[in-house]
């Protein structure tokens, strides 16, 4: 069985790709294409006080947002298009808020965040859909509602372009 998809996790913890520039990412995308990867999923486009693009939404909701110097989302979309790779956009994640019953805040932030992302990047041919970053580590009603509301909103704003 072939593996044809992979996750990109470029803004969390201390991993080498945190320090990559456009050339390193271009090399990585070419390597992915060479080995048969046709799908990349940005595991999270925003995480706590970090983001892969300069998001007005996150700056409004997260007072400690770190500055963003490179638009990695645009870079990843361009590299995806150059290499014939489909890209799925991961939502914003802040597990500290979820651990502290901040589900409604995560829903509100993500609704605005995905609208902003869709307006900025929805016209890219490589943009094929969404990835809901939140996970059900604990199957409680608040977590399930959080995932459902974010997913429903993603579908609502992009249903005219993305396949069902």
XYZ file of C-alpha atoms in Angstrom, residues 35-88:
54
model
C 8.183 9.917 -3.823
C 4.501 10.096 -4.792
C 2.988 12.452 -2.243
C -0.064 14.125 -3.776
C -1.637 15.596 -0.631
C -0.255 17.792 2.145
C -2.207 18.765 5.221
C -1.151 21.746 7.296
C -1.756 20.191 10.689
C -2.443 23.595 12.248
C -2.155 26.999 10.607
C -2.253 28.733 13.940
C -1.131 27.428 17.302
C -1.415 29.372 20.546
C 0.499 32.593 19.706
C 1.949 31.527 16.325
C 0.585 31.534 12.799
C 1.801 30.656 9.307
C 0.587 33.997 7.937
C -0.007 37.423 9.435
C -3.578 36.905 10.607
C -5.615 39.958 11.579
C -8.101 37.639 13.268
C -5.535 36.019 15.537
C -3.921 39.359 16.366
C -7.353 40.590 17.468
C -8.075 37.560 19.687
C -4.589 36.576 20.885
C -2.839 39.573 22.472
C 0.542 37.832 22.578
C 0.678 36.858 18.864
C 4.231 36.574 17.605
C 5.124 38.569 14.492
C 4.997 36.667 11.194
C 7.718 37.546 8.708
C 6.982 35.042 5.938
C 3.604 34.004 4.557
C 4.087 30.245 4.725
C 0.520 29.553 3.664
C 1.014 31.344 0.353
C 4.400 29.657 -0.081
C 2.910 26.202 0.574
C 0.043 26.839 -1.839
C 2.392 28.005 -4.587
C 4.703 25.033 -4.041
C 1.697 22.703 -4.001
C 0.528 24.091 -7.339
C 4.024 23.833 -8.862
C 4.258 20.192 -7.803
C 0.691 19.031 -8.453
C -0.040 18.526 -4.756
C -3.401 19.131 -3.059
C -3.279 21.216 0.120
C -5.659 21.050 3.081
